[in-house]
Tab-separated table of C-alpha atoms and ligand atoms in Angstrom:
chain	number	residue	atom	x	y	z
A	27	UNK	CA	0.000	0.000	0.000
A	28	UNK	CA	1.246	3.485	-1.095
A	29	UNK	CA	-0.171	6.481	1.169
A	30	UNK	CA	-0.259	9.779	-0.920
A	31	UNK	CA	0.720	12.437	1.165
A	32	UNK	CA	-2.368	15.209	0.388
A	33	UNK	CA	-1.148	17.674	2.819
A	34	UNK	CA	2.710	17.809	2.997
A	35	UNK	CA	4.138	16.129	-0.298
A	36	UNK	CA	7.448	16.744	-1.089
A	37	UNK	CA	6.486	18.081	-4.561
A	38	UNK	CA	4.802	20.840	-5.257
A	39	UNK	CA	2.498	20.788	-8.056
A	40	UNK	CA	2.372	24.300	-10.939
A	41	UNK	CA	-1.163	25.229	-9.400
A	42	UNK	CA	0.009	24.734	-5.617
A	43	UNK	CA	3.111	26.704	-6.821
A	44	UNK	CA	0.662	29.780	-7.896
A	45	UNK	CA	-1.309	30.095	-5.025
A	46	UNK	CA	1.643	29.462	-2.681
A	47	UNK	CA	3.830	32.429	-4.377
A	48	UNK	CA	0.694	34.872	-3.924
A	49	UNK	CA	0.655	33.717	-0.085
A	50	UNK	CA	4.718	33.590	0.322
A	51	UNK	CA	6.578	37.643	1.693
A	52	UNK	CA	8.749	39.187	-0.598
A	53	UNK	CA	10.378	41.044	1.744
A	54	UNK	CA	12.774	40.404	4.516
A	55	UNK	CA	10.139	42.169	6.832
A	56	UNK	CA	7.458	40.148	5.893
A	57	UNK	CA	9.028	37.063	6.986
A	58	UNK	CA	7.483	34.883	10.135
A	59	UNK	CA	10.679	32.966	12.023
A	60	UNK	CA	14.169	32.263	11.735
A	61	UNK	CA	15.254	35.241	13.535
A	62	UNK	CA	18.778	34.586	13.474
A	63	UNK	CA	18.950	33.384	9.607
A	64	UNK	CA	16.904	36.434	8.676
A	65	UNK	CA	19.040	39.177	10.926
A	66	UNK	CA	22.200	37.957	9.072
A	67	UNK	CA	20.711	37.744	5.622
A	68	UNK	CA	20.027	41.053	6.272
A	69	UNK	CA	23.353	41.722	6.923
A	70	UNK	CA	24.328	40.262	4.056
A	71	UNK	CA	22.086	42.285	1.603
A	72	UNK	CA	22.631	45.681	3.256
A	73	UNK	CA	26.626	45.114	2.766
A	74	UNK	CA	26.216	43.890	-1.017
A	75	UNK	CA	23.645	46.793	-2.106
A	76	UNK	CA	26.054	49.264	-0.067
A	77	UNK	CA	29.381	47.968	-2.245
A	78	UNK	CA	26.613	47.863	-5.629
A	79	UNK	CA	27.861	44.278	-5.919
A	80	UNK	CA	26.088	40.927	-6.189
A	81	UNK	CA	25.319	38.927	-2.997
A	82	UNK	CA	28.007	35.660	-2.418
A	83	UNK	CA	26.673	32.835	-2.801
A	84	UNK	CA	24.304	31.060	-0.316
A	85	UNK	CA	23.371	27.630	0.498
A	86	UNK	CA	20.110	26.889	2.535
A	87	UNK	CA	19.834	23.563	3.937
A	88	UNK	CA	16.512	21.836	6.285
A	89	UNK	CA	13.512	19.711	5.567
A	90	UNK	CA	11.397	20.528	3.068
A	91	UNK	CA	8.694	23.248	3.414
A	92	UNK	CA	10.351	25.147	5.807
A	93	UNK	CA	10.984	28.624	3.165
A	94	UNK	CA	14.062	28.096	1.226
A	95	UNK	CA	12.264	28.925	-2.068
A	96	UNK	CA	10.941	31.909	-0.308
A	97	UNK	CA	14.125	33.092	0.703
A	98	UNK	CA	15.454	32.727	-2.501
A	99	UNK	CA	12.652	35.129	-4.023
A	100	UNK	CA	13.409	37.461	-1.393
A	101	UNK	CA	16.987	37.767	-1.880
A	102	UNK	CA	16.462	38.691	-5.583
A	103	UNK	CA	13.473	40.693	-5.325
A	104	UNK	CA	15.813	42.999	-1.932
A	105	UNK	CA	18.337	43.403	-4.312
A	106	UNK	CA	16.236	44.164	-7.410
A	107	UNK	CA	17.787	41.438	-9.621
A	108	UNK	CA	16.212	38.851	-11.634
A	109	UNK	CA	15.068	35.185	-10.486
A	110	UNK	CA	16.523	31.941	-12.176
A	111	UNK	CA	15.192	29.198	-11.114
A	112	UNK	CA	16.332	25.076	-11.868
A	113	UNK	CA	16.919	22.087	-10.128
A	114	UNK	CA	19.315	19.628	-9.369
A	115	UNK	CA	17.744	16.731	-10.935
A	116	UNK	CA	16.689	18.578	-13.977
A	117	UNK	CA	20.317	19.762	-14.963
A	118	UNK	CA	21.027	16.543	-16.578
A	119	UNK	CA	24.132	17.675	-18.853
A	120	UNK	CA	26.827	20.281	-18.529
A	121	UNK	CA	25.124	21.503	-21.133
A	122	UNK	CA	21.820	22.727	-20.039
A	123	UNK	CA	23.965	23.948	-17.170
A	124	UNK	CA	26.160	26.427	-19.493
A	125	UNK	CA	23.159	27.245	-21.359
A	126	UNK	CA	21.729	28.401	-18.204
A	127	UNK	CA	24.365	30.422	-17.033
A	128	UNK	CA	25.653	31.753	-19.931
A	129	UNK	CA	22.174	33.421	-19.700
A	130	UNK	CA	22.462	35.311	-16.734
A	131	UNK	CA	22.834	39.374	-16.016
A	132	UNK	CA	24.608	40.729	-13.761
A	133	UNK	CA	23.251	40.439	-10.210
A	134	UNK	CA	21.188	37.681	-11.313
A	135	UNK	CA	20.085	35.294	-8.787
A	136	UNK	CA	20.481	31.673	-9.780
A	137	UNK	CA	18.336	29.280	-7.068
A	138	UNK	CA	19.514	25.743	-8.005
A	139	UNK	CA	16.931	23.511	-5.405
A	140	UNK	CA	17.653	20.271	-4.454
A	141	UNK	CA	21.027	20.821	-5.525
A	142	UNK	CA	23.146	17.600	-3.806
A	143	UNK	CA	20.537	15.869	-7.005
A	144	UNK	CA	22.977	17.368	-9.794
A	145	UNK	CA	24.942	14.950	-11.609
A	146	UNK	CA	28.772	15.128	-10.767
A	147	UNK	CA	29.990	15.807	-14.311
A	148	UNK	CA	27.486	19.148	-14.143
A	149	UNK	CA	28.859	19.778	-10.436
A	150	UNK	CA	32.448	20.302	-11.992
A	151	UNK	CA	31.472	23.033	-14.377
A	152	UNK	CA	29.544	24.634	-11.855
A	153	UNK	CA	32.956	25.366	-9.152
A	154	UNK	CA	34.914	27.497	-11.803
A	155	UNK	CA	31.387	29.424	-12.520
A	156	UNK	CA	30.767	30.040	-9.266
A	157	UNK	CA	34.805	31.007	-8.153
A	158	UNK	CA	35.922	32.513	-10.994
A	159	UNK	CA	32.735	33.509	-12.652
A	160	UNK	CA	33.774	31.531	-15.853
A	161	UNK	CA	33.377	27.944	-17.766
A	162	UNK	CA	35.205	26.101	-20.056
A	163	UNK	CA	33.242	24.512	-22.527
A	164	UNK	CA	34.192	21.326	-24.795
A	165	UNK	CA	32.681	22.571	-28.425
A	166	UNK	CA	32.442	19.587	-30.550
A	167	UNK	CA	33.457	16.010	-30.145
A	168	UNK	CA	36.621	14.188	-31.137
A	169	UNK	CA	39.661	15.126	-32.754
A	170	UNK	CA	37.740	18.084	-33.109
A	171	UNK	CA	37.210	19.245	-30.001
A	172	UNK	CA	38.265	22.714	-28.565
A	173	UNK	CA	38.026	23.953	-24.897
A	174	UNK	CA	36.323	27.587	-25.154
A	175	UNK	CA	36.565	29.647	-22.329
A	176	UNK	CA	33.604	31.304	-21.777
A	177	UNK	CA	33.214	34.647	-18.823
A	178	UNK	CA	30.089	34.816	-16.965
A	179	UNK	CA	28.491	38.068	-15.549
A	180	UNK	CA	28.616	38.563	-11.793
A	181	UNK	CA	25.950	36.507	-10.255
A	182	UNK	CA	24.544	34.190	-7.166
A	183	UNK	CA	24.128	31.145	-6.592
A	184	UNK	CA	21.435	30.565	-3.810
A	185	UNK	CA	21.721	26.485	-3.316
A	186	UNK	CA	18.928	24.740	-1.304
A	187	UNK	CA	19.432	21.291	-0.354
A	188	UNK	CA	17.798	18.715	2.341
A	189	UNK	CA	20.652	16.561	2.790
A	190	UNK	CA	23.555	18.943	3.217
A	191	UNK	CA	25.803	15.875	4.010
A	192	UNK	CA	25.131	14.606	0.393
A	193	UNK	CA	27.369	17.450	-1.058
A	194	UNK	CA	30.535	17.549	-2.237
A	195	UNK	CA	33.306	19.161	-0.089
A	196	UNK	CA	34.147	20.921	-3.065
A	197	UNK	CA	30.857	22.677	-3.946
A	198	UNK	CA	29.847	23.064	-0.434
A	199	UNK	CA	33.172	25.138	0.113
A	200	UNK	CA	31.863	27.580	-2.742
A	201	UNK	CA	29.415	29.143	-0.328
A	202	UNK	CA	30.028	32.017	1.346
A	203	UNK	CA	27.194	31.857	3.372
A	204	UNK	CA	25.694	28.644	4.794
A	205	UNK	CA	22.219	29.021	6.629
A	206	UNK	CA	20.361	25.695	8.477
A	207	UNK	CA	16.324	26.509	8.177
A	208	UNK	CA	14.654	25.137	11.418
A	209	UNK	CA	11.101	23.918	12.190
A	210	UNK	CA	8.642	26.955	12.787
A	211	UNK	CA	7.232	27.743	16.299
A	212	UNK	CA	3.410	27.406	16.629
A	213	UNK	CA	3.080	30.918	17.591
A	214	UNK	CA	4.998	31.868	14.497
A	215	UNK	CA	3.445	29.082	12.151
A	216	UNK	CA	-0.149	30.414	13.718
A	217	UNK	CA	1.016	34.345	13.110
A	218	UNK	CA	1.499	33.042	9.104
A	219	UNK	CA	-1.375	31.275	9.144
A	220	UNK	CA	-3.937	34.620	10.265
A	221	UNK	CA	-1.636	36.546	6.812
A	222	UNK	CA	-2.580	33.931	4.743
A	223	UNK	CA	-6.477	33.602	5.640
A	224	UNK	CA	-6.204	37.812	5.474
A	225	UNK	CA	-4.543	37.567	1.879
A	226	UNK	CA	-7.493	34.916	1.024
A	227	UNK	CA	-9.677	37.104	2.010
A	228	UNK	CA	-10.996	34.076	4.462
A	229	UNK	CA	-12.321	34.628	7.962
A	230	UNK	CA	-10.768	32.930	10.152
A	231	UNK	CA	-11.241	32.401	14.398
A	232	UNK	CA	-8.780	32.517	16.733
A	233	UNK	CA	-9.138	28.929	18.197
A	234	UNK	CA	-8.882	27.222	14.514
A	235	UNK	CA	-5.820	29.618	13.465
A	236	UNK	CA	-4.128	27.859	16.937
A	237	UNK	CA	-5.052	23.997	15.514
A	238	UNK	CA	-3.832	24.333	12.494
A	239	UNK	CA	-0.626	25.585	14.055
A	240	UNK	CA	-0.679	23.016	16.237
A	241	UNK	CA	-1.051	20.541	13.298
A	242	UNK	CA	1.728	22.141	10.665
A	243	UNK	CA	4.466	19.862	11.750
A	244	UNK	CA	6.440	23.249	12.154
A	245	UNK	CA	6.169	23.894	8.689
A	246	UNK	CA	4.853	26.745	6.990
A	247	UNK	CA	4.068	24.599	3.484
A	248	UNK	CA	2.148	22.300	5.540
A	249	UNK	CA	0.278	25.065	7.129
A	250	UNK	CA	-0.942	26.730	3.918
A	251	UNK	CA	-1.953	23.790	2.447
A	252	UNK	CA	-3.937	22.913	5.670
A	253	UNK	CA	-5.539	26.303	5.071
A	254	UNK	CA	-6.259	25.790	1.214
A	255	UNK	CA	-7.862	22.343	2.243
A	256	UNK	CA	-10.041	23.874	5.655
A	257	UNK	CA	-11.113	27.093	3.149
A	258	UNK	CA	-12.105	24.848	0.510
A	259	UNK	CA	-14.031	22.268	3.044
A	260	UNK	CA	-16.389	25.433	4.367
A	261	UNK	CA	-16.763	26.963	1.224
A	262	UNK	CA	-17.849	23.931	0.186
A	263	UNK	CA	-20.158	22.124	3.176
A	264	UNK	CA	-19.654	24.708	5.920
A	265	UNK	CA	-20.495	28.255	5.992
A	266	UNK	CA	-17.356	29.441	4.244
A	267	UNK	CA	-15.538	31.007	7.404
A	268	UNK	CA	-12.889	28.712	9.347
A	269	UNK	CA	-14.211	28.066	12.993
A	270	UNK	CA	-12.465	25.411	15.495
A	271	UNK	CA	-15.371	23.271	15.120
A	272	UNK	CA	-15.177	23.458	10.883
A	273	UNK	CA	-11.318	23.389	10.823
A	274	UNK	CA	-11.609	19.924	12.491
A	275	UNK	CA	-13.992	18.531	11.051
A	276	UNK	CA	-11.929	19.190	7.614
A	277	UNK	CA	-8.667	18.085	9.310
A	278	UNK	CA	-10.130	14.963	10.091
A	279	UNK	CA	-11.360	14.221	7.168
A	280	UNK	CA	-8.095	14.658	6.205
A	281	UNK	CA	-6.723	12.184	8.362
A	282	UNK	CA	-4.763	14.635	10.039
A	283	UNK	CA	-4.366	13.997	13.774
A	284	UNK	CA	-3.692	15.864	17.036
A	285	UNK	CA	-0.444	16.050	16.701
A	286	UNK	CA	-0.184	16.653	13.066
A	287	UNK	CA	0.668	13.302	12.139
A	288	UNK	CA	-0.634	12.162	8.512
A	289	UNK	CA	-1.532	8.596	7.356
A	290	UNK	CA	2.223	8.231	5.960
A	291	UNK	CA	3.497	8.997	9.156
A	292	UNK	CA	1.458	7.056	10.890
A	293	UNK	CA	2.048	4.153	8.105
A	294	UNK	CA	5.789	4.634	9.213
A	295	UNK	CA	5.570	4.458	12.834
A	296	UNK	CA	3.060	1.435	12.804
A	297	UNK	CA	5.355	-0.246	10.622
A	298	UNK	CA	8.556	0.154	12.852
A	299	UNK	CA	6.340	-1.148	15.878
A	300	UNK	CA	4.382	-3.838	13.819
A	301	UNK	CA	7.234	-5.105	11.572
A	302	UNK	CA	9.877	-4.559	13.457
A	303	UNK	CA	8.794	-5.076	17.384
A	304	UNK	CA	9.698	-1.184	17.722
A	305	UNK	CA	13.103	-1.677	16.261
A	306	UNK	CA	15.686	-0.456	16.078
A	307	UNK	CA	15.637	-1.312	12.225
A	308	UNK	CA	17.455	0.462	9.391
A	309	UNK	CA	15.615	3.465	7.305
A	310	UNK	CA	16.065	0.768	3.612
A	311	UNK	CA	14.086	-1.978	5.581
A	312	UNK	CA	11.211	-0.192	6.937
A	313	UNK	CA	11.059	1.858	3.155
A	314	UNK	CA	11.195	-1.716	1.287
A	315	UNK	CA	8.262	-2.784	3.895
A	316	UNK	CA	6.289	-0.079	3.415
A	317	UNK	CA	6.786	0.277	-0.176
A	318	UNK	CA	8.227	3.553	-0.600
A	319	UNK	CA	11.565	5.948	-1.771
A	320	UNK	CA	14.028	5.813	1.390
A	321	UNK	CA	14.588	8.805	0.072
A	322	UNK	CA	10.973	10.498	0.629
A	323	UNK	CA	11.179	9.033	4.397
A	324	UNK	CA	14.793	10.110	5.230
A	325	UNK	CA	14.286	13.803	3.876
A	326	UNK	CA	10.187	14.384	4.175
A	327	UNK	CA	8.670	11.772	6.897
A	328	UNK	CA	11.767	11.557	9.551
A	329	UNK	CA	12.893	15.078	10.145
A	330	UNK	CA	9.590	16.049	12.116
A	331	UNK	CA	8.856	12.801	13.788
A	332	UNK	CA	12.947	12.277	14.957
A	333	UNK	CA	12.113	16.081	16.318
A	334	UNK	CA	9.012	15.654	18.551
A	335	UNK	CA	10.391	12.497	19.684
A	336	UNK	CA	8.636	9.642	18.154
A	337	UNK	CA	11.160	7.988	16.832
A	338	UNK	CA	15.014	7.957	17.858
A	339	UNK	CA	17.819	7.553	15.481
A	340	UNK	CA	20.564	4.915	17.049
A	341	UNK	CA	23.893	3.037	15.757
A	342	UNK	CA	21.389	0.164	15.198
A	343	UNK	CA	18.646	1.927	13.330
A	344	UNK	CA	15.636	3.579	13.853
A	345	UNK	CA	13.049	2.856	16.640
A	346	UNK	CA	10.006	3.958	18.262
A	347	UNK	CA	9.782	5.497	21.474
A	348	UNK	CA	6.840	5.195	24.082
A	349	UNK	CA	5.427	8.143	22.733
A	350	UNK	CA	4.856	6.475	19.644
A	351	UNK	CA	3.415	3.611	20.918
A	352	UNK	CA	0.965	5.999	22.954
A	353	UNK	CA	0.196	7.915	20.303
A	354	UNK	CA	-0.989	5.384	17.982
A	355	UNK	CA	-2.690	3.073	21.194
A	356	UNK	CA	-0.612	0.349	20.797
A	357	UNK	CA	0.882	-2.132	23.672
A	358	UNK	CA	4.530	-1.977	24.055
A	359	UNK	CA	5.747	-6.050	23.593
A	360	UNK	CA	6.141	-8.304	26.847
A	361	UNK	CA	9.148	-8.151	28.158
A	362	UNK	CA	10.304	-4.667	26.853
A	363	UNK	CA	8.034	-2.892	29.418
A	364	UNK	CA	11.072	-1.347	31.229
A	365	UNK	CA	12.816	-0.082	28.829
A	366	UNK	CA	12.847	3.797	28.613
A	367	UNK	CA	11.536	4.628	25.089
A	368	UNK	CA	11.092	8.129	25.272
A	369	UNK	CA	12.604	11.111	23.411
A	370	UNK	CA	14.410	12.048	26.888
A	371	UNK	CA	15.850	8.391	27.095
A	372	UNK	CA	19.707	8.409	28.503
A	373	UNK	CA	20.563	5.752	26.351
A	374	UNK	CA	18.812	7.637	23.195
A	375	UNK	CA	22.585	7.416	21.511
A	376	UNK	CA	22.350	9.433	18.651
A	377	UNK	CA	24.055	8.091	14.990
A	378	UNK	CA	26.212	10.743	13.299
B	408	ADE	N1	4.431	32.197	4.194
B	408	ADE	C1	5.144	31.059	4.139
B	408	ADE	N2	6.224	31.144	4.910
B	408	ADE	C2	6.202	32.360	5.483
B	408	ADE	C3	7.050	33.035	6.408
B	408	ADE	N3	8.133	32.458	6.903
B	408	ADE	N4	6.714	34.279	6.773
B	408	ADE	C4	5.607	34.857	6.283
B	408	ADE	N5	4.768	34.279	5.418
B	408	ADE	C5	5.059	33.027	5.018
């Protein structure tokens, strides 16, 4: 069985993506959270417009959701340049690379998501573009061939990655700046929440503002799309405003619990404690059980639940804790009674 993720997919689909870019700030001002990331971006921009030079290059890494696409249209829209936007996966050849960059104006902002996804042989030609603003391209195959040197304008490279670890030493030293992008509070996820209901022109109570906060998962994505789904629900069966009563009725039909939890997390946690006793079991074996991308439950499922504590990453694998088998009203086996599995656990040894 493979549980679609309504409500927090990793993808965003080209509607979503509308919608989302007429809720998402384009100003440094504007943005909810990360107070420390935003106070030195703004350092950042303040010293590059005062110099009239481009911005270094930054890297953003954290789950997904969390604003790294935002922060990317921010950056280019504070300094007034223009917005390039590709992929890791999608820059399949050095050449669509070059193509790319031999595109770009000066001050030019080039966000290149998912970035530890770009082939190696694409990775090389981007170090001397980013260093020494410059490629060398191979025109023509053969005895033929000839290396052209080709200069690029002065431009930045804002990277944004989930798995930091996954790049190169080489690319990752390219950054100037690195930022890590953190889970939202609920008072900040709630404060975004009340903007977006105002720019949907969509009343909204204080009490159902608060659940949906409390159901996010700490991420702003999550919450807008809880909105979109809550907005459409009473528009649709309710009276068209968001009480506590009609945001929960539409959360549940949603399969969205108390604690935020969808059916794929829920999928993941019963499998640990179903399959596996509780574990701990590695991340491949409960992805081949459950029939999904190890991928999709390393960089999308884990992140949240390893951070509220329902599962615990050891040297042998992942495993539930007791708040997990609370949580989803399940006995914890004979004979393991004693153990501690909780969050707080002393012997919650951490894998690097
Ligand atoms: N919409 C999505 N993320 C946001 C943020 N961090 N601040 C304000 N509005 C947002």
């Amino acid at each position: 069985m493979v549980i679609e993720r309504r409500v927090s997919a990793k993808e965003i689909n080209p509607n979503e993506e509308q919608v989302f870019s007429s809720l998402r700030p384009s100003r440094l001002d504007e943005y909810i959270g990360q107070k420390d990331l935003v106070a030195k971006l703004r350092i950042t921009l303040e010293a590059a417009s005062a110099r009239e030079e481009p911005v270094g290059h930054i890297l953003f890494h954290g789950p997904p959701g969390l604003g790294k696409t935002t922060l990317s249209h921010i950056i280019s829209h504070e300094m007034g340049s223009r917005l390039v936007k590709t992929s890791g996966p999608s820059l399949s050849r050095p050449f669509d690379l070059v193509g790319i960059l031999t595109d770009l104006g000066p001050g030019d902002v080039l966000f290149i998501d998912e970035i530890h996804r770009m082939p190696r042989p694409v990775e090389e030609y981007l170090y001397p573009a980013m260093e020494d603003y410059e490629v060398d391209f191979i025109s023509q195959q053969g005895p033929m061939a000839r290396s052209i040197k080709i200069n690029l304008k002065r431009y930045t490279v804002v990277g944004a990655t989930t798995r930091p670890g996954a790049l190169s030493a080489p690319l990752r030293d390219r950054f100037e700046r690195v930022h890590h992008v953190d889970f939202y509070s609920e008072d900040e996820l709630q404060i975004i929440i009340d903007r977006s209901a105002a720019r949907l022109d969509v009343p909204i109570e204080a009490g159902a503002s608060v659940e949906l906060a409390r159901r996010s998962r700490g991420t702003p994505r999550t919450a807008n799309r809880l909105l979109l789904w809550v907005r459409d629900f009473s528009q649709a069966r309710r009276d068209g405003a968001i009480s506590l009563e009609t945001a929960r009725e539409a959360l549940a039909m949603e399969s969205v619990d108390e604690k935020g939890l969808d059916a794929l997390d829920r999928h993941y946690l019963r499998t640990i404690i179903e399959q596996y006793g509780g574990g701990p079991t590695g991340v491949e074996a409960i992805a081949a059980t459950m029939n999904e991308e190890s991928d999709t439950l390393v960089d999308v499922v884990e992140p949240y639940l390893l951070r509220t504590g329902f599962v615990q990453r050891t040297r042998g694998g992942r495993r539930a804790t007791l708040e997990s088998f609370r949580h989803l009203a399940l006995n914890v086996p004979e004979g393991r009674q004693g153990e501690l599995w909780s969050a707080s656990g002393k012997d919650a040894a951490e894998d690097s």
